[in-house]
């Protein structure tokens, strides 16, 4: 087996590969950018080499630097993880030239599957079913529009070199085609340096089902069965599970056969995934083959009892597959949820900041048959920067059946607590518990279709959450004021002192009145008076009695916010501190600010333009995605403050805007 490998990646996958290598007694070398000097993945390895500035192009995508690092440290092989250089043919070739083993498929297989268009032509020849569409060389806009008209709308535009849902555009009608094409091409060239596109019929209510294949260099190729990745937002996977609900043995066999045929058509070696799009009736079409390990591989590991990274290392070393097809069986059900630093309420916009507080559910290593696994590349205190994918962790659960896996997921999500940036944890909780997911009525449009259920209006905080916040506030003031919780008897001679407290969230303001009593405090909430007693604190954990009943939770203070975690929910409550806000002026209106650091890619209006509410004004690119800034109301664009190509900081005013006065 290899003695030392270099891991050409960061974050959770780098940590994941390092863990398996350690188990197998293989030394590991990490690489890191300037932004990652203290990153968890660096600490997970035996050695580490700095490879350049934060921007991925200058570090994690710099193949030459990475190869130099491998040679300098005496590594024999390079594991590329996913993303970055994992599907880069030139990098695979360069590794071989340098005498290093690339832990992945042969360069020829990466090339063959690298372009979605070319891969489709190849699959067509191998007899694998394809979605109706156009995947030829002609990229003339008028020609493509005619092809789209022929296919019939809605049509899906995809970047040929695409991945990660980037560049994809649904086109509803011929009239919208050219604008969508331009936008798709712009994102494609930015993300992949290649603006070629292909067209597909946009299927209604499809499911995304993929087959994990594994091949060795002796010509053996097995299927580790399917994963259902239908639950997506912006064409990106959010939940993945194995096996696919409703899958029959015959269909599994047919999909596995097609996947193995696809792998064999390109003389595949290593871990690969063949993605299919399936109709509700079960018929399926080839979408693409990902020539690498997938983010969602843990669900397959859990139901097949394998370690796919160990398989990768063995196969790359020239050993045969650890198991034959007949030795592979499915056991139980696994679900993965991707926990992102993002704001589901704001169109899943990535959220940048630091993980000021991070508590995760108890995880036990999956090989011991554990039911909860967390793959993460960050720790409390780490930053989620604009440079890389905003994933915080993957939460993977296993159960004897889907129902058990689901309830374990619900519980684990309730224990996942983050303060410092927006996350999708609460959204994921609602998602896994919503009717269609719970009953496995799956398709790729589930999130959009159940928007109202998944995005309910914010509720006022329950009294228990308010009580936890109040107790924490009083405790934090105890250095300047007597701590009511540290007193054994009446602590204020004049016992009846009252104080008003305001806590707000998006549902409104809770106006409380606090009354100090010998035995604790009383909290008046409207007509109700609640007694608050026996508060105890242990780090962020708080226990108290509210009207005699035990209330447990955690409270984390972040400036004027009290983040209360109670009953599996997160209540960010803003405390209106009367002293801090004295004399504060009204916020200045009329400016539109950058939701995150990024680059201006298009200005859609000129200064002086009169627009109606919702008019797209400019497009920013941040974290490799385009974000359109729309007019907040009817009005006039007074001034544009940046030009195309300018880099803008988070919160920077982008343009000044004056609203039309109501008549
Ligand atoms: P990427 O490589 O960017 O992830 P894929 O081709 O794998 O792109 O497609 C990603 C997702 O987009 C699929 O999982 C599916 O939800 C949706 N999708 C792709 N092709 C179609 C299609 N023809 N009709 C409907 N949805 C599609």
XYZ file of C-alpha atoms in Angstrom, residues 115-632:
518
model
C -17.855 17.361 -21.706
C -21.505 16.593 -21.111
C -22.033 16.841 -24.874
C -19.260 14.441 -25.867
C -20.263 12.031 -23.106
C -23.812 11.984 -24.447
C -22.614 11.145 -27.943
C -20.566 8.314 -26.502
C -23.468 6.982 -24.430
C -25.733 7.166 -27.432
C -23.346 4.760 -29.166
C -23.168 2.489 -26.097
C -26.962 2.210 -26.167
C -27.581 4.111 -22.910
C -30.914 6.055 -23.034
C -30.638 9.880 -23.379
C -33.003 12.824 -22.738
C -34.196 14.298 -26.058
C -32.093 17.335 -26.888
C -29.214 18.824 -28.820
C -25.599 18.197 -27.793
C -23.759 18.966 -31.022
C -20.955 21.354 -31.906
C -22.965 24.157 -33.528
C -23.172 26.975 -30.981
C -24.754 29.657 -33.151
C -27.466 31.403 -31.123
C -30.083 31.359 -33.904
C -29.381 27.707 -34.609
C -29.656 26.783 -30.935
C -32.903 28.690 -30.652
C -34.324 26.724 -33.589
C -33.219 23.464 -31.953
C -34.905 24.540 -28.722
C -38.096 25.350 -30.643
C -37.936 21.856 -32.146
C -37.476 20.144 -28.758
C -40.419 22.087 -27.366
C -40.479 24.232 -24.226
C -39.596 24.163 -21.415
C -36.019 23.503 -22.469
C -33.015 23.228 -20.180
C -29.761 24.945 -21.162
C -26.650 23.400 -19.658
C -22.987 24.311 -19.838
C -21.253 21.435 -21.645
C -18.325 21.713 -19.270
C -20.714 22.274 -16.373
C -21.103 20.877 -12.914
C -22.563 21.833 -9.572
C -25.718 23.159 -11.178
C -23.819 26.174 -12.507
C -24.820 27.770 -15.768
C -28.095 25.859 -15.969
C -31.135 27.813 -17.176
C -34.707 26.703 -17.708
C -36.202 28.419 -20.744
C -39.974 28.638 -20.807
C -40.473 30.051 -24.273
C -38.714 30.930 -27.497
C -38.913 34.623 -26.587
C -36.807 34.047 -23.470
C -34.237 31.881 -25.207
C -31.539 34.388 -26.187
C -31.370 36.143 -22.805
C -31.119 32.793 -21.031
C -28.431 31.651 -23.452
C -26.341 34.771 -22.800
C -26.648 34.367 -19.057
C -25.817 30.639 -19.242
C -22.765 31.335 -21.407
C -21.572 34.103 -19.101
C -21.747 31.848 -16.049
C -20.197 28.967 -17.993
C -17.186 30.970 -19.096
C -16.697 32.361 -15.589
C -16.959 28.997 -13.900
C -15.458 26.624 -16.431
C -13.630 28.790 -18.984
C -15.794 27.250 -21.710
C -19.071 28.729 -22.919
C -20.391 25.811 -24.965
C -23.889 24.691 -24.089
C -26.249 21.831 -24.761
C -30.017 21.672 -24.797
C -32.317 19.147 -23.189
C -36.022 18.729 -22.935
C -36.886 19.871 -19.414
C -38.607 16.904 -17.802
C -41.603 17.447 -15.530
C -41.373 16.177 -11.975
C -38.272 14.048 -12.560
C -36.178 12.307 -9.954
C -32.404 12.329 -9.836
C -31.135 8.821 -9.271
C -27.479 7.958 -9.603
C -25.501 4.749 -9.515
C -22.193 4.410 -7.693
C -19.828 2.318 -9.761
C -16.358 1.093 -8.948
C -13.907 -0.471 -11.366
C -10.419 -1.871 -10.941
C -7.558 -2.143 -13.391
C -8.298 -5.846 -13.952
C -11.488 -5.094 -15.847
C -13.902 -5.769 -12.997
C -16.645 -3.186 -12.473
C -19.340 -3.337 -9.795
C -22.391 -1.291 -8.891
C -22.778 -0.159 -5.272
C -26.381 0.592 -6.134
C -28.266 3.834 -6.240
C -28.632 7.102 -4.409
C -31.693 9.272 -4.732
C -30.663 12.936 -4.897
C -33.961 14.390 -6.032
C -34.291 17.000 -3.321
C -32.454 19.965 -4.747
C -32.383 23.723 -4.687
C -30.982 25.611 -7.653
C -30.270 22.207 -9.222
C -27.949 21.399 -6.372
C -28.430 18.488 -4.045
C -29.667 19.182 -0.548
C -30.691 15.720 0.693
C -29.438 12.384 -0.593
C -30.491 8.937 0.397
C -29.879 5.280 -0.312
C -31.598 3.166 -1.337
C -33.982 5.185 -3.526
C -37.524 4.944 -2.142
C -39.708 2.725 -4.293
C -36.816 1.207 -6.220
C -37.547 -2.315 -7.441
C -34.903 -5.016 -7.816
C -35.472 -5.098 -11.596
C -35.089 -1.338 -12.013
C -31.990 -1.332 -9.805
C -30.524 -4.041 -12.000
C -31.368 -2.173 -15.215
C -29.853 1.091 -13.930
C -26.770 -0.716 -12.638
C -26.348 -2.423 -16.003
C -26.590 0.903 -17.845
C -24.119 2.503 -15.418
C -21.620 -0.322 -15.772
C -21.998 -0.120 -19.570
C -21.232 3.610 -19.362
C -18.145 2.980 -17.221
C -16.916 0.188 -19.451
C -17.409 2.319 -22.578
C -14.651 4.604 -21.283
C -12.458 1.855 -19.736
C -13.136 3.286 -16.329
C -11.016 2.614 -13.223
C -11.817 3.854 -9.716
C -14.899 5.430 -8.140
C -17.444 6.974 -10.475
C -21.063 8.000 -10.484
C -23.447 7.690 -13.368
C -26.287 10.175 -12.990
C -29.712 9.489 -14.391
C -32.814 11.543 -14.550
C -35.876 9.368 -13.997
C -39.537 9.892 -14.743
C -42.138 9.084 -12.096
C -42.949 5.899 -14.035
C -39.372 4.746 -13.482
C -38.050 5.233 -17.020
C -34.594 6.787 -16.852
C -32.096 8.649 -19.005
C -28.330 9.159 -18.743
C -27.395 12.683 -17.640
C -23.679 12.524 -17.046
C -20.917 10.574 -15.397
C -18.927 12.160 -12.589
C -15.444 10.735 -12.736
C -14.642 11.118 -9.055
C -15.973 10.465 -5.588
C -19.216 12.346 -4.883
C -20.098 14.562 -1.936
C -22.939 12.151 -1.108
C -20.799 8.981 -1.079
C -21.317 8.437 2.684
C -24.902 7.230 2.235
C -23.605 4.448 -0.011
C -20.906 3.597 2.526
C -23.492 3.320 5.261
C -25.862 0.990 3.418
C -23.157 -1.182 1.863
C -20.741 -1.240 4.829
C -17.823 -0.024 2.729
C -15.210 2.728 2.936
C -15.051 4.072 -0.591
C -11.915 6.109 0.056
C -10.156 2.902 1.149
C -11.396 1.282 -2.066
C -9.996 4.204 -4.057
C -6.595 3.840 -2.418
C -6.532 0.096 -3.006
C -7.565 0.326 -6.638
C -5.125 3.187 -7.324
C -2.362 1.086 -5.790
C -3.148 -1.597 -8.348
C -5.071 -4.013 -6.146
C -8.330 -5.669 -7.202
C -11.716 -4.438 -5.920
C -12.175 -5.466 -2.278
C -15.571 -7.028 -3.073
C -17.212 -8.764 -5.992
C -20.708 -7.829 -7.105
C -22.324 -10.838 -5.395
C -20.699 -9.851 -2.090
C -22.347 -6.431 -2.133
C -25.699 -6.076 -0.409
C -27.845 -3.271 0.915
C -28.491 -2.947 4.612
C -30.905 -0.395 6.080
C -31.405 3.168 4.923
C -29.128 6.217 5.005
C -29.857 9.916 4.502
C -27.432 12.799 4.129
C -28.247 16.452 4.710
C -25.848 19.119 3.535
C -25.533 21.813 6.146
C -24.648 25.072 4.469
C -23.842 28.578 5.591
C -26.638 30.069 3.585
C -29.883 31.901 3.934
C -32.802 29.800 2.637
C -35.198 32.723 3.202
C -33.107 34.886 0.876
C -32.963 32.521 -2.062
C -30.302 30.312 -0.440
C -27.750 33.075 -0.692
C -24.436 31.964 0.833
C -23.720 33.494 4.215
C -20.244 34.557 5.151
C -18.841 34.949 8.611
C -17.385 32.945 11.403
C -18.744 29.998 13.309
C -18.810 31.734 16.652
C -20.593 28.843 18.243
C -20.899 25.325 16.845
C -22.449 22.338 18.576
C -23.058 19.172 16.629
C -24.932 16.030 17.582
C -22.973 13.169 19.045
C -21.339 11.191 16.243
C -19.911 7.720 16.480
C -17.655 6.366 13.767
C -19.690 4.782 11.018
C -17.683 1.599 10.868
C -18.851 0.651 14.301
C -22.376 0.608 12.948
C -23.142 4.069 14.251
C -26.298 5.813 13.280
C -25.044 9.383 13.055
C -22.001 10.529 11.146
C -20.721 14.060 10.665
C -18.214 14.902 7.959
C -16.961 18.402 8.469
C -13.939 20.497 7.671
C -14.551 23.253 10.167
C -14.470 23.822 13.906
C -15.962 26.428 16.180
C -14.241 29.748 15.488
C -13.469 28.973 11.844
C -14.582 31.278 9.076
C -16.797 30.509 6.114
C -15.104 32.704 3.534
C -16.283 33.867 0.136
C -13.450 31.918 -1.495
C -14.808 28.393 -1.198
C -17.970 26.336 -0.979
C -20.022 27.458 2.033
C -20.629 23.956 3.365
C -20.379 23.583 7.138
C -20.878 19.845 7.407
C -22.584 16.797 6.038
C -24.877 15.129 8.505
C -25.472 11.483 7.669
C -27.761 9.127 9.539
C -28.474 5.461 9.223
C -31.572 3.532 10.285
C -32.948 0.017 9.941
C -35.473 1.555 7.571
C -36.312 4.957 6.108
C -38.662 5.857 8.930
C -36.014 5.280 11.555
C -33.399 7.136 9.525
C -35.805 10.066 9.219
C -36.482 10.308 12.914
C -32.770 10.107 13.662
C -32.173 12.894 11.167
C -34.828 15.058 12.805
C -33.226 14.551 16.175
C -29.687 15.162 14.918
C -30.732 18.379 13.171
C -32.355 19.575 16.389
C -28.964 19.170 18.056
C -27.046 21.025 15.357
C -26.483 24.564 16.664
C -24.682 27.352 14.866
C -24.286 31.016 15.736
C -22.371 33.545 13.683
C -23.922 33.124 10.282
C -27.150 32.040 8.646
C -27.557 28.294 8.065
C -30.088 25.998 6.455
C -30.513 23.828 9.586
C -34.068 24.945 10.389
C -34.996 24.670 6.725
C -33.610 21.110 6.594
C -35.657 20.182 9.658
C -38.828 21.392 8.006
C -37.834 19.717 4.755
C -37.271 16.239 6.149
C -40.488 16.456 8.144
C -42.676 17.846 5.375
C -45.361 15.571 3.949
C -43.888 14.796 0.515
C -40.432 13.985 1.827
C -41.710 11.949 4.743
C -43.874 9.902 2.383
C -41.124 9.785 -0.276
C -43.166 11.581 -2.923
C -39.953 12.865 -4.446
C -38.995 14.950 -7.443
C -36.521 17.706 -8.168
C -39.169 20.424 -7.818
C -40.218 19.450 -4.295
C -38.674 22.470 -2.578
C -40.246 24.955 -4.957
C -43.623 23.271 -4.953
C -43.868 23.150 -1.180
C -42.486 26.616 -0.754
C -45.296 27.734 1.538
C -44.865 24.790 3.889
C -41.090 25.041 3.855
C -40.998 28.783 4.406
C -43.652 29.434 7.033
C -43.878 32.930 8.522
C -41.586 33.437 11.499
C -43.390 32.666 14.752
C -43.197 34.783 17.894
C -40.751 33.237 20.338
C -42.383 30.996 22.960
C -42.286 32.123 26.574
C -39.740 29.437 27.437
C -37.300 30.884 24.882
C -37.889 34.405 26.210
C -37.340 33.198 29.759
C -34.022 31.596 28.755
C -32.915 34.869 27.153
C -33.956 36.924 30.174
C -32.168 34.612 32.608
C -28.993 34.831 30.508
C -29.216 38.608 30.319
C -29.561 38.926 34.090
C -26.715 36.489 34.609
C -24.466 38.472 32.266
C -25.239 41.657 34.179
C -24.332 40.104 37.488
C -20.885 41.735 37.612
C -22.488 45.169 37.699
C -25.790 44.259 39.320
C -26.466 41.637 41.966
C -27.093 38.267 40.305
C -30.621 37.147 41.163
C -29.571 33.534 40.535
C -26.707 33.689 43.000
C -28.900 34.911 45.837
C -30.313 32.573 48.399
C -32.642 35.074 49.918
C -34.166 38.397 48.977
C -31.501 40.352 47.195
C -33.040 43.738 46.752
C -34.174 45.468 49.861
C -36.894 47.337 48.103
C -37.977 44.102 46.363
C -40.399 45.578 43.851
C -38.100 47.119 41.267
C -39.457 46.857 37.758
C -37.751 46.930 34.409
C -39.030 46.778 30.846
C -37.400 44.407 28.381
C -37.907 44.138 24.644
C -36.932 41.124 22.577
C -37.731 41.079 18.900
C -37.603 38.672 16.008
C -39.142 38.877 12.546
C -42.561 38.081 14.010
C -42.569 41.200 16.154
C -41.561 42.530 19.535
C -42.167 40.830 22.856
C -42.629 43.518 25.523
C -41.853 42.064 28.890
C -41.745 43.574 32.274
C -39.423 42.183 34.845
C -40.062 42.319 38.517
C -37.338 41.405 40.994
C -38.636 39.278 43.854
C -36.916 37.645 46.802
C -37.219 34.172 45.250
C -36.136 35.083 41.710
C -37.926 37.202 39.179
C -41.390 37.504 37.772
C -41.850 38.149 34.107
C -44.932 39.928 32.915
C -45.919 39.090 29.344
C -49.127 40.940 28.571
C -51.723 39.918 31.146
C -49.688 36.899 32.277
C -47.197 36.813 35.099
C -44.628 34.053 34.973
C -42.307 33.110 37.775
C -38.724 32.506 36.746
C -36.610 30.632 39.258
C -33.519 28.542 39.862
C -31.599 29.473 36.736
C -28.382 27.470 36.362
C -25.671 28.046 33.790
C -23.034 25.730 32.378
C -21.301 27.331 29.421
C -24.093 28.081 26.977
C -26.473 25.586 28.602
C -29.213 27.062 30.753
C -31.729 25.337 32.979
C -34.452 27.155 34.858
C -37.956 26.779 36.208
C -40.732 28.718 34.593
C -43.924 28.679 36.640
C -42.409 25.680 38.383
C -41.748 23.705 35.169
C -38.231 22.795 34.087
C -37.037 24.546 30.931
C -33.755 23.566 29.254
C -31.884 25.186 26.417
C -28.733 26.947 25.321
C -28.235 30.637 24.878
C -25.425 32.248 22.955
C -25.001 35.990 23.013
C -23.840 37.708 19.858
C -23.849 41.475 20.421
C -27.478 42.479 20.919
C -28.703 39.054 19.814
C -29.569 36.274 22.179
C -29.541 33.034 20.207
C -31.807 30.715 22.109
C -31.779 27.004 21.240
C -34.795 25.371 22.744
C -36.985 22.418 21.791
C -34.926 21.729 18.661
C -35.398 25.269 17.390
C -33.176 28.292 17.105
C -34.677 31.625 18.170
C -32.447 34.564 17.384
C -33.853 37.263 19.655
C -32.713 40.808 19.403
C -32.569 42.568 22.699
C -33.230 46.244 22.429
C -30.726 47.633 24.866
C -32.121 51.018 25.876
C -28.657 52.394 26.616
C -26.945 51.275 23.403
C -29.735 52.637 21.231
C -30.213 56.000 22.901
C -30.238 58.784 20.333
C -29.892 56.498 17.325
C -31.063 58.021 14.090
C -33.375 56.407 11.577
C -31.533 54.210 9.049
C -30.764 55.957 5.829
C -32.868 54.587 2.994
C -32.503 54.542 -0.736
C -29.301 52.540 -1.127
C -28.893 49.010 -2.301
C -25.995 47.178 -0.828
C -23.976 44.100 -1.749
C -25.371 41.071 0.062
C -21.868 39.563 0.113
C -18.401 40.266 -1.243
C -18.287 39.729 -4.994
C -17.787 41.139 -8.437
C -20.133 43.179 -10.609
C -20.741 41.215 -13.809
C -23.473 43.219 -15.484
C -25.240 46.553 -15.116
C -28.750 46.210 -16.472
C -29.884 49.815 -16.135
C -28.292 53.214 -16.626
C -28.223 56.079 -14.147
C -31.472 58.000 -14.397
C -33.523 54.950 -15.371
C -37.063 54.856 -14.057
C -37.955 51.344 -12.984
C -40.786 49.442 -11.427
C -40.458 47.257 -8.358
C -38.657 44.003 -9.104
C -36.780 45.258 -12.186
C -33.361 43.592 -12.353
C -30.776 46.355 -11.844
C -27.438 44.637 -11.787
C -25.867 41.215 -11.516
C -23.162 40.334 -9.048
C -21.126 37.215 -9.002
C -20.180 35.852 -5.652
C -19.083 32.367 -4.724
C -19.236 31.489 -8.430
C -22.955 32.183 -8.602
C -24.830 35.037 -10.119
C -27.062 37.141 -7.905
C -29.437 39.646 -9.418
C -30.166 42.814 -7.483
C -33.724 43.974 -8.132
C -35.440 47.284 -7.580
C -36.985 47.251 -4.081
